[in-house]
XYZ file of C-alpha atoms in Angstrom:
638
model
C 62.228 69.075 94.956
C 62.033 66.742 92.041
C 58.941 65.445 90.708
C 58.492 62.368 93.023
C 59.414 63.916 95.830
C 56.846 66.642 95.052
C 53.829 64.477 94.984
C 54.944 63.271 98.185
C 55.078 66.651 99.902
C 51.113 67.666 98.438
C 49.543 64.294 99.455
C 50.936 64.746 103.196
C 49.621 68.420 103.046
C 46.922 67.626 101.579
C 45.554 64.579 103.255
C 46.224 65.974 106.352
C 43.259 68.827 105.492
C 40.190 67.210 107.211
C 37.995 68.587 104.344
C 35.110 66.675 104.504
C 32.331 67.000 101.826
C 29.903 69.974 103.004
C 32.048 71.568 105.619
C 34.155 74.452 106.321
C 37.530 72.434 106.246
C 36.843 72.006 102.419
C 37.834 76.042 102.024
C 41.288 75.040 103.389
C 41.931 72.407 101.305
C 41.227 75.496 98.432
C 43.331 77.365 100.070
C 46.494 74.991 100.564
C 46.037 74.521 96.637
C 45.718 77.786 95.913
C 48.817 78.827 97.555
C 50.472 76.159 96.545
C 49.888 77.040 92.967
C 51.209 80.527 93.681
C 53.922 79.514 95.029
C 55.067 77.480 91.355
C 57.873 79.440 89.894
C 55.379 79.996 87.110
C 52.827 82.122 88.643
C 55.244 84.289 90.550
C 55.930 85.456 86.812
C 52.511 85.455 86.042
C 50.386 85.967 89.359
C 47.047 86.758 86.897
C 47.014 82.942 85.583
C 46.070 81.709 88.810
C 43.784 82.402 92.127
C 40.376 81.380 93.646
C 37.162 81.243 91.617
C 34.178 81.443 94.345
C 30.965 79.363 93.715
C 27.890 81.670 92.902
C 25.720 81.324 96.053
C 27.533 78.665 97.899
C 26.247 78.365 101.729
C 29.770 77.223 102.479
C 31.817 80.546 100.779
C 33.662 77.134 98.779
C 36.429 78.059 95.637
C 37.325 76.319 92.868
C 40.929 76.391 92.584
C 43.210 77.111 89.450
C 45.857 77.685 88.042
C 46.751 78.243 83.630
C 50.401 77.687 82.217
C 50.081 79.774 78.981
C 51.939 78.229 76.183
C 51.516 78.772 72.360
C 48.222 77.926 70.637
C 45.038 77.420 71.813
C 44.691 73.971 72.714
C 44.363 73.187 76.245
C 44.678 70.160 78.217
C 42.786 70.369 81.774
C 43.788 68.521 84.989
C 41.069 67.985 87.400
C 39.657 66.589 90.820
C 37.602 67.498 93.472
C 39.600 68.301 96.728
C 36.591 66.780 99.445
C 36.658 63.395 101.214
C 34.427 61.295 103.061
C 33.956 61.325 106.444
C 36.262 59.025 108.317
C 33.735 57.563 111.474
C 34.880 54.276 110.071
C 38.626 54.812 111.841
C 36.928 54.472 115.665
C 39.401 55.122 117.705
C 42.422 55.132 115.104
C 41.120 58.589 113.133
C 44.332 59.705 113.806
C 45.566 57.585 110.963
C 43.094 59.112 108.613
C 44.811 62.424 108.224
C 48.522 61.448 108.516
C 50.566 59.451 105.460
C 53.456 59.050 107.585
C 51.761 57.888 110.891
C 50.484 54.702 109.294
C 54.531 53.641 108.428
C 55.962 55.094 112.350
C 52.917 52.565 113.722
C 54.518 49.925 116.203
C 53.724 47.651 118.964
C 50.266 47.113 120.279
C 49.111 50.069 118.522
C 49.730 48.485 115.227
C 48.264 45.294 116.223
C 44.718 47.111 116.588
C 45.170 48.965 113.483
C 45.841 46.042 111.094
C 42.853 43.849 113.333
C 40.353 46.724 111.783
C 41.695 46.237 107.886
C 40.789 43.522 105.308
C 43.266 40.304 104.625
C 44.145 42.015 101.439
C 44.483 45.378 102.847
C 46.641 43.916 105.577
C 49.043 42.370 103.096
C 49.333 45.608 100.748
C 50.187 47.493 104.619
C 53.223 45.133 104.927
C 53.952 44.911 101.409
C 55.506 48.304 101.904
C 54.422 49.522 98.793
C 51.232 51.397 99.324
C 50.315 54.754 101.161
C 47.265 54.709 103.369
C 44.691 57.742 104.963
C 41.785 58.946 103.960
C 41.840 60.542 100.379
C 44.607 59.040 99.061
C 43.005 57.582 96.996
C 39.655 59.369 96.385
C 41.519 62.184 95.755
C 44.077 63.442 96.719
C 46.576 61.548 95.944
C 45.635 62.585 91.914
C 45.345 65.944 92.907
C 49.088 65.698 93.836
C 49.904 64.788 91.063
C 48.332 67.048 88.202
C 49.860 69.965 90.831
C 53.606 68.265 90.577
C 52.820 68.110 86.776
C 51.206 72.096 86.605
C 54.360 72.800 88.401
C 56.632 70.854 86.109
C 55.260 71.932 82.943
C 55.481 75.668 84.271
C 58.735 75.408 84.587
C 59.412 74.419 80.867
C 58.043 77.330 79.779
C 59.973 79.904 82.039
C 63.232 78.199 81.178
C 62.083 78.948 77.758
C 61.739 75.093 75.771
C 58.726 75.914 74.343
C 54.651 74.760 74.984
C 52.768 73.859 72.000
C 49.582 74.157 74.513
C 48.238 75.344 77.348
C 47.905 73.628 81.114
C 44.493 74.334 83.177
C 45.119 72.695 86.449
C 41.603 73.126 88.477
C 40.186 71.635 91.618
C 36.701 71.708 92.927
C 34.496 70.826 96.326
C 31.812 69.020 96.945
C 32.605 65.730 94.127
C 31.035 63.029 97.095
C 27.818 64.751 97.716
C 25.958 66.974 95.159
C 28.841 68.183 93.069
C 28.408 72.136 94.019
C 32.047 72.772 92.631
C 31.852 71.537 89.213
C 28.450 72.761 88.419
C 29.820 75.933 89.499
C 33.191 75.648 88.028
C 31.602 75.103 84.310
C 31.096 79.159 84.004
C 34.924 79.615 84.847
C 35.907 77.375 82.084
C 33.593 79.270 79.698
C 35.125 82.449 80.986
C 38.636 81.312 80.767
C 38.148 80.253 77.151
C 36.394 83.333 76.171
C 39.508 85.586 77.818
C 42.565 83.439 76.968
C 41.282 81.915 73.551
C 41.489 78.464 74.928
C 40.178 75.254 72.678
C 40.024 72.536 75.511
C 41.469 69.336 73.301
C 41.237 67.251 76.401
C 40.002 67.208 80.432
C 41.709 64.481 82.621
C 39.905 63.701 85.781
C 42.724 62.202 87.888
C 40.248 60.169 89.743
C 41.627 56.737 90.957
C 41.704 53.639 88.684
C 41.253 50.022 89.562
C 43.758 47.265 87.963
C 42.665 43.702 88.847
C 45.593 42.189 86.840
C 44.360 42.573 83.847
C 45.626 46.077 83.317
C 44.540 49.896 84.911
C 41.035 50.756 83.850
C 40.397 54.484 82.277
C 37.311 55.717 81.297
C 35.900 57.808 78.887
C 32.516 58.385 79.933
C 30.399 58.405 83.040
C 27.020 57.157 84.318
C 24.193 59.301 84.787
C 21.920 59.542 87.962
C 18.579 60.323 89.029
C 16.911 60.470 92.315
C 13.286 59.793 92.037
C 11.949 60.736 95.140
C 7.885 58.920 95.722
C 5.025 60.339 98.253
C 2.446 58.239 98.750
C -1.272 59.285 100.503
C -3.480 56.501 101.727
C -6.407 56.994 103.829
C -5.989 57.035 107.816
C -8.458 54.260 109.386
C -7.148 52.519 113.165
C -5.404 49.687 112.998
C -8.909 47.852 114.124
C -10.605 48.978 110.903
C -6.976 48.561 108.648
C -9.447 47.495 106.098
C -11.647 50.711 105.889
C -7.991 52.705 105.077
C -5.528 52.388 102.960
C -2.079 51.622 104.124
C 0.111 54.140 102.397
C 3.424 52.315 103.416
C 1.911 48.818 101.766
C 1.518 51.008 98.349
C 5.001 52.203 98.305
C 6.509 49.024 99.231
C 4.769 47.781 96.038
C 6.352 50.260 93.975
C 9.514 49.508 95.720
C 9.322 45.515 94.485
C 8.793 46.799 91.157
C 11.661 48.870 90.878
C 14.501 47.702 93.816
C 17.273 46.495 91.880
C 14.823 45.891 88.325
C 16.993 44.299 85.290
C 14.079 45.911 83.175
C 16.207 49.811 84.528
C 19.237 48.149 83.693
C 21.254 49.131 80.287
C 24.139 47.400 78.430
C 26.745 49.288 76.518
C 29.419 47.230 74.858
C 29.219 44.351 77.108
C 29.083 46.869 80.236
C 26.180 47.115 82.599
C 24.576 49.720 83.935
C 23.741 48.491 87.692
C 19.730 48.701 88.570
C 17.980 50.690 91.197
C 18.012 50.631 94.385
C 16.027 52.861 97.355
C 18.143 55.372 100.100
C 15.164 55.582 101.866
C 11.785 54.300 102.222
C 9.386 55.061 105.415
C 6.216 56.536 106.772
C 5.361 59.957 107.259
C 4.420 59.908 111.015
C 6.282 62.094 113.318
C 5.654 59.983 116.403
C 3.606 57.089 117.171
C 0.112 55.682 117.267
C -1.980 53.060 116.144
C -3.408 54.426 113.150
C -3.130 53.247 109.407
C -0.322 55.225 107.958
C -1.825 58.252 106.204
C 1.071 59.109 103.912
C 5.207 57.709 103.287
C 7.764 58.719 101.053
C 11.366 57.561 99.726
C 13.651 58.277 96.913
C 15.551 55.812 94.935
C 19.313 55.973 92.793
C 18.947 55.357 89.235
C 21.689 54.969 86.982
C 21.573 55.299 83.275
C 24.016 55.440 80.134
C 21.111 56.719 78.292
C 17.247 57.020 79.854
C 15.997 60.419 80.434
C 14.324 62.222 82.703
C 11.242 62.102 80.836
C 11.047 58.026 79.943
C 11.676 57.194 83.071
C 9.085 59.474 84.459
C 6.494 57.770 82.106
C 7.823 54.338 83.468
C 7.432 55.508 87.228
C 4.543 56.668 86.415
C 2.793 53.050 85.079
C 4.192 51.401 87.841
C 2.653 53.874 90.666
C -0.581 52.665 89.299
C 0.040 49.189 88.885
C 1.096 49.582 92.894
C -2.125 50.898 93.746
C -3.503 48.141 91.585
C -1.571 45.201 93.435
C -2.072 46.707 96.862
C -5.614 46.758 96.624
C -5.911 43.671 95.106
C -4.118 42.108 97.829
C -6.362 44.192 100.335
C -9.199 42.634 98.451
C -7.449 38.911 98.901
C -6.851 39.381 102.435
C -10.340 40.506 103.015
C -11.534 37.671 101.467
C -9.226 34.839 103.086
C -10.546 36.191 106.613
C -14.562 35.742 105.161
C -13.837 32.856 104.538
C -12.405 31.955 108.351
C -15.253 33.794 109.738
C -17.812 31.007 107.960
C -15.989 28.089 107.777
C -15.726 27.916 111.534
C -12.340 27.466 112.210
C -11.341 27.473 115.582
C -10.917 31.179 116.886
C -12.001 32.620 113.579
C -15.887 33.365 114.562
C -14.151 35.560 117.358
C -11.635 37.079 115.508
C -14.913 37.684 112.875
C -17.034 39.569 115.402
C -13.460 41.945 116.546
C -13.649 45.519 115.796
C -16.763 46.478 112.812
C -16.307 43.061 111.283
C -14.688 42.440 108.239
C -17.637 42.370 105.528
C -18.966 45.945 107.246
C -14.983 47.082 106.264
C -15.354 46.475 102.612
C -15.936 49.407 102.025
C -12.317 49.907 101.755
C -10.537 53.318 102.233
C -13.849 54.700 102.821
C -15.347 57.101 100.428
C -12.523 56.212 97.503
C -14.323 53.428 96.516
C -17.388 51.142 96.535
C -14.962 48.330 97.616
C -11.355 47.248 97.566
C -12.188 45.258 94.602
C -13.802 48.431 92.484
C -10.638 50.047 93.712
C -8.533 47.299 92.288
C -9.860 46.925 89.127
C -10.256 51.673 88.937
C -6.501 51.398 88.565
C -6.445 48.300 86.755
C -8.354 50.289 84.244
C -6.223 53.076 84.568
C -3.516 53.441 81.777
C -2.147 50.374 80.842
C -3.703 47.695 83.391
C -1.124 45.445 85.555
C -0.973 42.923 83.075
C -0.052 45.487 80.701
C 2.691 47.298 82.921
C 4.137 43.358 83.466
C 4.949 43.291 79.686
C 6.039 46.524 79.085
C 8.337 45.770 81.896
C 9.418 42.344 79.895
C 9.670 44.272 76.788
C 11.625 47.303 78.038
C 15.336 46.277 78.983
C 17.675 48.358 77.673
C 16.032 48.798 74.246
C 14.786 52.036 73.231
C 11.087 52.600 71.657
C 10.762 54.167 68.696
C 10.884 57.826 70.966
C 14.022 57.397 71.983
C 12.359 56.365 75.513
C 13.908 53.162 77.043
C 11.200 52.228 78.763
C 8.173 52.495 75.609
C 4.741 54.007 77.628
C 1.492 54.520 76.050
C 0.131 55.723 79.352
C 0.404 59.729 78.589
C -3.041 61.128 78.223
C -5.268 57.774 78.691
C -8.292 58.212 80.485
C -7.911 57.280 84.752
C -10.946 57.250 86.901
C -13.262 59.799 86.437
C -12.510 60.489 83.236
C -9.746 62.893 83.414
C -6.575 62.452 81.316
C -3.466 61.690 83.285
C -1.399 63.963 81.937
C -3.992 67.377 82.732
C -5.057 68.334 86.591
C -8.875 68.783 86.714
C -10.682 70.705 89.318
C -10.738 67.687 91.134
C -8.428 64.540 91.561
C -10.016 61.307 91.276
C -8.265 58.261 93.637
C -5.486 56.360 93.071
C -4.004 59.141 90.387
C -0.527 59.022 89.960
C 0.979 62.704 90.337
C 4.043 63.980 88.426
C 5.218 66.813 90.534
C 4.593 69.614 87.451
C 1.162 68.166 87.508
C 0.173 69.191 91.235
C 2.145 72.417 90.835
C -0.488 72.925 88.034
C -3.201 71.927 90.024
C -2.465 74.380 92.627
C -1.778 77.185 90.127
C -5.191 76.276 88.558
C -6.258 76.359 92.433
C -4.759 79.448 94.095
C -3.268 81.435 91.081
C 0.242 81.685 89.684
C 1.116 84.397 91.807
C -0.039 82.636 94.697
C 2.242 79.244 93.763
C 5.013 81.438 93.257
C 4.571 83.440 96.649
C 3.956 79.680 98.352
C 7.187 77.626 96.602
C 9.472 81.208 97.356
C 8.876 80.846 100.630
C 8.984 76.622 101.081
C 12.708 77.163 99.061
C 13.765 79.640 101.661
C 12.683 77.465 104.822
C 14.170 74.718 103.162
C 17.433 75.996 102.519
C 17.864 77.091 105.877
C 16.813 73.365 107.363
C 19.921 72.491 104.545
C 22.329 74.691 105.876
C 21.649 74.208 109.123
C 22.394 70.139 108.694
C 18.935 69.071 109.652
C 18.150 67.889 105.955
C 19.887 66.785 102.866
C 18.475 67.713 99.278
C 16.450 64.530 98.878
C 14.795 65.209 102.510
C 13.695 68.731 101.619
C 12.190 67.122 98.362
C 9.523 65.048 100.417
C 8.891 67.442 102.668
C 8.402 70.086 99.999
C 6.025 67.644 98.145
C 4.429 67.029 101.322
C 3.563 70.419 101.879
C 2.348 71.093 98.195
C -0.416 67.482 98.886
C -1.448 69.313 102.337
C -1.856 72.687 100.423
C -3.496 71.233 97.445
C -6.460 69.784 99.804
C -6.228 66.873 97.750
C -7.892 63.987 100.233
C -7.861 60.857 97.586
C -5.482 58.404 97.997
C -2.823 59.873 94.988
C 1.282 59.177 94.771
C 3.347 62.028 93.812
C 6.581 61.538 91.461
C 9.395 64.526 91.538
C 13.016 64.306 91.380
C 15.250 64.886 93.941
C 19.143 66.471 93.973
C 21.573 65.744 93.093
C 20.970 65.083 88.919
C 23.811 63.442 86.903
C 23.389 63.407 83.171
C 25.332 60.661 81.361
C 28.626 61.646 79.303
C 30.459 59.670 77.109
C 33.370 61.619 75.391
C 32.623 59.462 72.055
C 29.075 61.430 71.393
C 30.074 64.813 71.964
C 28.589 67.323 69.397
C 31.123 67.957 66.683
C 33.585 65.746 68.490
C 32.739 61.630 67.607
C 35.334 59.322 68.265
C 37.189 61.546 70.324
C 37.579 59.660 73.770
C 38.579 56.933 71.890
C 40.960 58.108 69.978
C 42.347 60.098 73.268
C 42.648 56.471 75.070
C 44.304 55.378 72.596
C 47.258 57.843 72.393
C 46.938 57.625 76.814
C 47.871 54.230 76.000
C 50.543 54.266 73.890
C 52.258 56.774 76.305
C 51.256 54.393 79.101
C 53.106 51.344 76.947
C 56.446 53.380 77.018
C 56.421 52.979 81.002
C 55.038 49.473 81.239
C 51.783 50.220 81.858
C 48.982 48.615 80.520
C 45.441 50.125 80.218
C 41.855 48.982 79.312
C 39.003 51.141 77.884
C 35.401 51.310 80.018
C 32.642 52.946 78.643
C 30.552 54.118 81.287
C 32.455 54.911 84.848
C 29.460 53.656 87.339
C 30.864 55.529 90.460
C 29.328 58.487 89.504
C 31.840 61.575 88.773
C 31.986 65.515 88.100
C 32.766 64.490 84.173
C 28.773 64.240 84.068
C 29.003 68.204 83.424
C 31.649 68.227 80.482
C 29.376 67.493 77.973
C 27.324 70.217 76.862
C 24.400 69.618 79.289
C 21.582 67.444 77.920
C 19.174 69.840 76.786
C 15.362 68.546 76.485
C 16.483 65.905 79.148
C 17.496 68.811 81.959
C 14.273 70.573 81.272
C 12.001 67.261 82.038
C 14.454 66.976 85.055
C 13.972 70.858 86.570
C 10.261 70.598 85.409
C 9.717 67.875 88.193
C 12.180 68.799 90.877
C 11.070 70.797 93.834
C 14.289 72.180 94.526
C 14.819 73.453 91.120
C 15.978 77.349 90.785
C 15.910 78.631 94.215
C 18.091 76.036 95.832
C 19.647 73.824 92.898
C 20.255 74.149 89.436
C 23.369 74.482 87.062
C 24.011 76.450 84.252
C 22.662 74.675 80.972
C 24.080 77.529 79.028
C 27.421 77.134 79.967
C 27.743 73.542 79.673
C 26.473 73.748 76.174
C 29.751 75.988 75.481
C 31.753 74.100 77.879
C 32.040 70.628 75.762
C 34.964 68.847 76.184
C 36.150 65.123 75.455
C 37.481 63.644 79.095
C 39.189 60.458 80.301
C 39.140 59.322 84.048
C 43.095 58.745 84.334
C 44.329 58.724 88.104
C 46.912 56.337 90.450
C 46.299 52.875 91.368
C 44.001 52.760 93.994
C 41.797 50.400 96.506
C 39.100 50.830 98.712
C 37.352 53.968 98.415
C 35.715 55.775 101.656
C 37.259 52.665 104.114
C 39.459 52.532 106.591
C 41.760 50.257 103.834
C 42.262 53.328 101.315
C 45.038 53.194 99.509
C 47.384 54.237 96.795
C 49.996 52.163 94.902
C 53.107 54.521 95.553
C 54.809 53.459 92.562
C 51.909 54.546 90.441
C 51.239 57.489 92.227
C 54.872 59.030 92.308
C 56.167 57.649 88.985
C 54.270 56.156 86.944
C 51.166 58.314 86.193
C 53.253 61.385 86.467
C 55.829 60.046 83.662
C 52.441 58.760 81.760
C 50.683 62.468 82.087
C 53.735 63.975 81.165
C 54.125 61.827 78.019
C 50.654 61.999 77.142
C 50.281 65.795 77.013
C 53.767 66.008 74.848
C 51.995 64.071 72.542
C 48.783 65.671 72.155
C 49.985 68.908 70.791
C 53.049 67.402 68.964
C 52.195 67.891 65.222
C 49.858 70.906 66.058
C 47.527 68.913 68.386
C 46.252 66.099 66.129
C 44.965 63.295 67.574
């Protein structure tokens, strides 16, 4: 087969491999690419270069997949992509079409009708344009998976027929990209060994991941955004609905904190005219596990946040002023509301002296979530002392942006060790914890150390881990699930009664990469877009430089791991060591500059995906091809 024609051949194979993130179908998609690999004239010479590297602990049994054309020197160019897809529910009744190229083009009649009524105008008219491929992963990946195999393949070939390799060619594919990137945290030890053995310099790693071109020319990128998952608990105090105003609503608190931080510009960051896009919540709902008419006791959520360069650590400390200024606002508003209905209950308005007398009466209810305080208003104005009061929080919020304070932090917070009510610092658990504290996770692990003992903490979160990852392999929850109901468990075991949020992070954890900043290495995604685009000119293709990819990829794990900012991270995640983690180590010695360089694509994870065949089977082949002659032309230098 020649080149084109091989692409062809692994995106039908390949596509047709239901391998859906988290399931046992990804191991086949391993599989077909292992063999596949073997099968190269290349490793029949050299069956040792190649094979199945399995990820340490993996639930799932999943393999990264490789395969290393040996040619002279050390420098080594890598060619990577993960090998899982999204699910496909989205097809209805045409999931046939996901998993078959060549069924979309034999489509006729009626049939075909219904298919092109579920797509978009636009995808419509690429359909009958003839002149894109459709099914699920074609785009997102497989379809650049095909192609750095072709190439693998192609380049393998040079060297048996003896013309010569002034490099080396790591082709390597991993699971798991779409949900908490398993195979590339587990893949960074292989490329660490694989160095170490072969005396490999990796010059360059190429993430064939799809690329958007909106006329203006294909978009590559040499960094990628990094992502948290804050994940909030909230405990109120439980009163019936009739007496609302002797609890404290916990789902009114975090729906506070979710105004102040659902889709924020102050969380937003610029780089170069590119912006970062602001937070926004997966989930966000009380902690009841059926129904009744009491006052929610306790509610939870987690929230995305993207960042080019906030830490774990500043944006804790940000979190952290705004729980209080929620607890502030909420019982403010309490307060207000209170009020308002006094003031209904004398001024005689029709129907208000009845709705006075209901229940205990509204004055008798001041005394607002009970024992925490003498009244909603003391409440109020306990956390308005706390910290930085609201007012405060409001301009730190106008002053924050995307600047950085003279920490480093983006988000500059005096609130660290201030006094909160009943005089304990924020930042140190006391024996007990007064109301309305705002928790980092680390803190009420110390609590309960200081409580029950280390031994006893580690016997209790040992145990919580293990239940938890069998709830996670069994499907029943996902990471950020077993993080609320692991902090949930730590506030019941604590016997901490007060109303108090708790702040932890949830998986999966993204640190930002940008291939300019590596150590030892500035400049060098630059100047590697700019030889990728001179060897893109030569086919008439024209490509732009991005910053920051904001999809989120596996590239967030090329660059040397982010050191203070992974510790604050693993410090406040519940899931931390037993059940997720990734090897700092490793990615310290694992540093490599990266571009995200795939085929033309559209519509990611819909029923539309597609692939521009032209740049799939010619032109980012002939571009690759060009690209990695050039790099170790002249000994390598860029």
């Amino acid at each position: 087969m020649d080149l084109r024609e091989c692409i062809y051949h692994h995106l039908k194979e390949l596509v047709a491999i239901p391998s859906i993130s988290n399931t046992k179908e990804e191991s086949l998609a391993a599989d077909y690419l292992a063999k596949s690999l073997a099968e190269q004239d290349y490793f029949r010479a050299n069956p040792g270069l190649c094979g199945q590297f399995p990820i340490e602990g993996d639930p799932l049994g999943r393999t990264v997949a490789y395969g290393l054309v040996r040619g002279n020197g050390r420098r080594t160019v890598i060619l990577t992509g993960h090998y899982d897809v999204v699910d496909t529910e989205e097809y209805g009744e045409f999931r046939k079409y996901a998993y078959d190229v060549e069924a979309w083009k034999n489509a006729s009649g009626p049939e075909l009708e219904g298919l092109l009524e579920m797509l978009t105008p636009e995808a419509r008219e690429d359909f009958c344009s003839g002149e894109w491929l459709f099914g699920r992963g074609v785009n997102d990946m497989k379809g650049g998976l095909a192609v750095g195999l072709a190439v693998t393949g192609w380049f393998g070939g040079r060297v048996l027929e003896g013309r010569g390799l002034e490099g080396n060619i790591l082709f390597l594919s991993v699971p798991d990209e779409e949900a908490y990137s398993a195979g590339m945290r587990g893949a960074v030890p292989l490329f660490v060994d694989l160095a170490r053995r072969y005396d490999l310099d990796y010059a360059c790693l190429l993430d064939l991941e799809p690329c958007f071109d909106e006329g203006g020319g294909q978009q590559v990128f040499i960094g990628s955004v990094g992502k948290m998952l804050p994940a909030v608990l909230v405990q109120g105090a439980k009163a019936h609905v009739v007496e609302a105003f002797k609890g404290l609503n916990a789902v009114g608190v975090l729906a506070r904190l979710f105004l102040e931080t659902e889709l924020a510009p102050e969380f937003a960051e610029v780089c170069e005219g590119e912006l970062c896009p602001p937070p926004t919540w997966f989930n966000l709902r009380d902690r009841k596990e059926g129904y009744d008419v009491s006052v929610p006791l306790r509610a939870g959520g987690y929230m995305s946040v993207l960042g080019f360069q906030k830490t774990a650590e500043t944006l804790m400390e940000r979190l952290v002023e705004l729980g209080r200024k929620a607890f502030s606002e909420y019982l403010a508003r309490m307060e207000g509301q209170r009020r308002a209905l006094e003031e209904m209950r004398g001024g005689g308005e029709d129907g208000a002296e009845a709705a006075g007398n209901c229940g205990s009466g509204i004055a008798d209810s001041a005394e607002t979530a009970g024992k925490w305080g003498s009244s909603v208003a003391d409440g109020a104005e306990a956390v308005r002392n706390c910290g930085s009061g609201a007012a405060d929080s409001a301009e730190a919020a106008g002053n924050c942006g995307s600047g950085m304070d003279d920490r480093g932090g983006h988000c500059g917070s005096a609130a660290y060790g201030v006094e909160i009510p009943g005089g304990r610092p924020s930042g140190v658990p006391g024996e007990t914890v007064p109301p309305y504290s705002v928790l980092e996770y680390r803190e009420l692990a110390d609590y309960c150390v200081g409580k029950y003992g280390s031994e006893a903490f580690a016997d209790w979160q040992r145990e919580q881990q293990r239940e938890a990852g069998e709830m996670i392999r069994a499907g029943r929850w996902s990471y950020p699930q077993a993080t609320l109901e692991l902090m949930d468990r730590l506030l019941t075991w604590s016997k901490i009664t007060a109303p108090v949020m708790v702040l932890s992070y949830a998986p999966p954890y993204y640190p930002a990469y940008h291939s300019d900043h590596l150590p030892g290495r500035a400049g060098a995604g630059s100047a590697l877009f700019d030889l990728l685009a001179r060897a893109a000119a030569g086919y008439g293709v024209r490509l732009e430089k991005g910053n920051y990819f904001c999809g989120i990829s596996d590239l967030s794990y090329c660059g040397g791991g982010e050191g203070p900012g992974l510790e604050g991270y693993a410090a406040n995640s519940p899931m931390w060591g037993g059940l997720y983690s990734m090897d700092s180590e490793a990615m310290k010695q694992f540093c490599a500059p990266a571009l995200l360089f795939g085929p033309v694509g559209r519509d990611a994870h819909q029923m539309g995906e597609r692939v521009k065949a032209a740049s799939l089977l010619e032109e980012v082949p002939s571009v690759l091809i060009k690209f990695i002659e050039q790099m170790f032309a002249n000994g390598g230098e860029i």
